[in-house]
Amino acid sequence: MPYEYDEENIFAKIIRHEIPNDTVMETEYTLAFRDITPQAPEHILVIPKGYYVNYDHFAQEATDPEILDFTRVIGAITHAIGATPGNGGEGYRLIANAGRNGVQEVPHLHVHILGGRPLGRMLQRAE
Ligand code: DGP
C-alpha cells in the first residue's frame, strides 16, 4: 500500500518556510531545528526535506543521497552539542516515533536528538 503524506502537516510548513523555526543545521536534503517543547537541555529534531511520513517510508523510498545526508547530519549534531561518548561527551538518545503505537504526533519523519542531562531508562512499562 502506498504511503499517504499530509502536505499540510506542521513540518511540511516549516520546510516551505510558511512558519518559522530555530534552525541548528541545514543541508540540501535535511533540516535540523530545536523542538518547540524541549524535554531535555538539548532537544533537536532532524527531518528530511523530502516528504516522508516516517522512518520506514524514508528507508524504502528515499534516495541514497537523502539517506546519507540525513545520517550525516544526525551525527554532526551529536558532535556539535558535545554529546558523543567517544569524544568525552556524556551521551544522547535518538528517538523516531511512528504511527499510533509509536505515538507520532507530526506525520513527517523526524528523529529527536536528546541530550544534556541523564535521560533515564528508555521506556516505562505501561500499567
Ligand atoms: P512526535 O511525538 O515524535 O511526533 O514529536 C513531535 C515533536 O514536534 C514534539 O516534541 C513537539 C514538536 N513540535 C510540534 N510542533 C512544532 C513546531 O511547530 N515547531 C517545533 N520546533 N517543534 C514542534
mmCIF file of C-alpha atoms in Angstrom, residues 21-99:
data_model
loop_
_atom_site.group_PDB
_atom_site.id
_atom_site.type_symbol
_atom_site.label_atom_id
_atom_site.label_comp_id
_atom_site.label_asym_id
_atom_site.label_seq_id
_atom_site.Cartn_x
_atom_site.Cartn_y
_atom_site.Cartn_z
ATOM 1 C CA ASN A 21 11.869 27.512 13.209
ATOM 2 C CA ASP A 22 15.058 27.709 15.263
ATOM 3 C CA THR A 23 17.448 26.116 12.765
ATOM 4 C CA VAL A 24 20.502 24.263 14.061
ATOM 5 C CA MET A 25 21.771 22.890 10.739
ATOM 6 C CA GLU A 26 20.565 22.847 7.142
ATOM 7 C CA THR A 27 21.836 20.979 4.097
ATOM 8 C CA GLU A 28 20.466 20.286 0.614
ATOM 9 C CA TYR A 29 18.332 17.380 1.864
ATOM 10 C CA THR A 30 17.998 17.805 5.617
ATOM 11 C CA LEU A 31 16.867 20.364 8.186
ATOM 12 C CA ALA A 32 17.553 20.303 11.943
ATOM 13 C CA PHE A 33 15.826 22.651 14.371
ATOM 14 C CA ARG A 34 15.061 22.940 18.070
ATOM 15 C CA ASP A 35 11.923 21.245 19.413
ATOM 16 C CA ILE A 36 9.271 23.751 20.489
ATOM 17 C CA THR A 37 8.638 21.845 23.740
ATOM 18 C CA PRO A 38 12.116 20.625 24.759
ATOM 19 C CA GLN A 39 12.275 17.559 27.012
ATOM 20 C CA ALA A 40 15.997 18.000 27.757
ATOM 21 C CA PRO A 41 18.578 20.823 27.629
ATOM 22 C CA GLU A 42 19.374 19.666 24.096
ATOM 23 C CA HIS A 43 16.306 18.627 22.092
ATOM 24 C CA ILE A 44 16.763 18.885 18.356
ATOM 25 C CA LEU A 45 14.579 17.480 15.595
ATOM 26 C CA VAL A 46 16.162 16.289 12.353
ATOM 27 C CA ILE A 47 13.904 15.963 9.314
ATOM 28 C CA PRO A 48 14.420 15.173 5.652
ATOM 29 C CA LYS A 49 13.249 17.967 3.348
ATOM 30 C CA GLY A 50 11.583 15.307 1.203
ATOM 31 C CA TYR A 51 8.045 14.370 2.112
ATOM 32 C CA TYR A 52 8.325 11.099 4.066
ATOM 33 C CA VAL A 53 5.791 10.206 6.718
ATOM 34 C CA ASN A 54 8.012 8.063 8.939
ATOM 35 C CA TYR A 55 11.238 6.090 9.077
ATOM 36 C CA ASP A 56 10.054 3.033 7.162
ATOM 37 C CA HIS A 57 8.720 5.252 4.358
ATOM 38 C CA PHE A 58 12.089 7.016 4.205
ATOM 39 C CA ALA A 59 14.050 3.751 4.288
ATOM 40 C CA GLN A 60 12.019 2.353 1.384
ATOM 41 C CA GLU A 61 11.655 5.360 -0.895
ATOM 42 C CA ALA A 62 14.327 7.982 -0.163
ATOM 43 C CA THR A 63 17.312 8.271 -2.480
ATOM 44 C CA ASP A 64 20.782 7.218 -1.356
ATOM 45 C CA PRO A 65 21.969 10.870 -1.152
ATOM 46 C CA GLU A 66 18.972 11.755 1.052
ATOM 47 C CA ILE A 67 19.645 8.836 3.403
ATOM 48 C CA LEU A 68 23.364 9.536 3.554
ATOM 49 C CA ASP A 69 22.838 13.221 4.255
ATOM 50 C CA PHE A 70 20.190 12.590 6.926
ATOM 51 C CA THR A 71 22.500 10.178 8.745
ATOM 52 C CA ARG A 72 25.480 12.518 8.493
ATOM 53 C CA VAL A 73 23.501 15.485 9.851
ATOM 54 C CA ILE A 74 22.372 13.472 12.888
ATOM 55 C CA GLY A 75 25.974 12.510 13.558
ATOM 56 C CA ALA A 76 27.206 16.074 13.068
ATOM 57 C CA ILE A 77 24.714 17.399 15.593
ATOM 58 C CA THR A 78 25.667 14.858 18.250
ATOM 59 C CA HIS A 79 29.213 16.189 17.852
ATOM 60 C CA ALA A 80 28.118 19.841 17.741
ATOM 61 C CA ILE A 81 26.288 19.579 21.068
ATOM 62 C CA GLY A 82 29.288 17.839 22.648
ATOM 63 C CA ALA A 83 27.357 14.668 23.438
ATOM 64 C CA THR A 84 29.421 11.958 21.715
ATOM 65 C CA PRO A 85 30.636 9.471 24.344
ATOM 66 C CA GLY A 86 33.722 8.536 22.328
ATOM 67 C CA ASN A 87 34.895 12.131 22.434
ATOM 68 C CA GLY A 88 34.335 12.931 26.089
ATOM 69 C CA GLY A 89 30.615 13.698 25.816
ATOM 70 C CA GLU A 90 28.038 12.330 28.228
ATOM 71 C CA GLY A 91 25.820 10.716 25.600
ATOM 72 C CA TYR A 92 22.475 11.275 23.931
ATOM 73 C CA ARG A 93 19.358 9.454 22.745
ATOM 74 C CA LEU A 94 17.794 9.214 19.285
ATOM 75 C CA ILE A 95 14.034 8.629 19.014
ATOM 76 C CA ALA A 96 11.909 8.220 15.886
ATOM 77 C CA ASN A 97 8.233 7.720 16.724
ATOM 78 C CA ALA A 98 5.945 6.171 14.095
ATOM 79 C CA GLY A 99 2.223 5.687 13.936
#
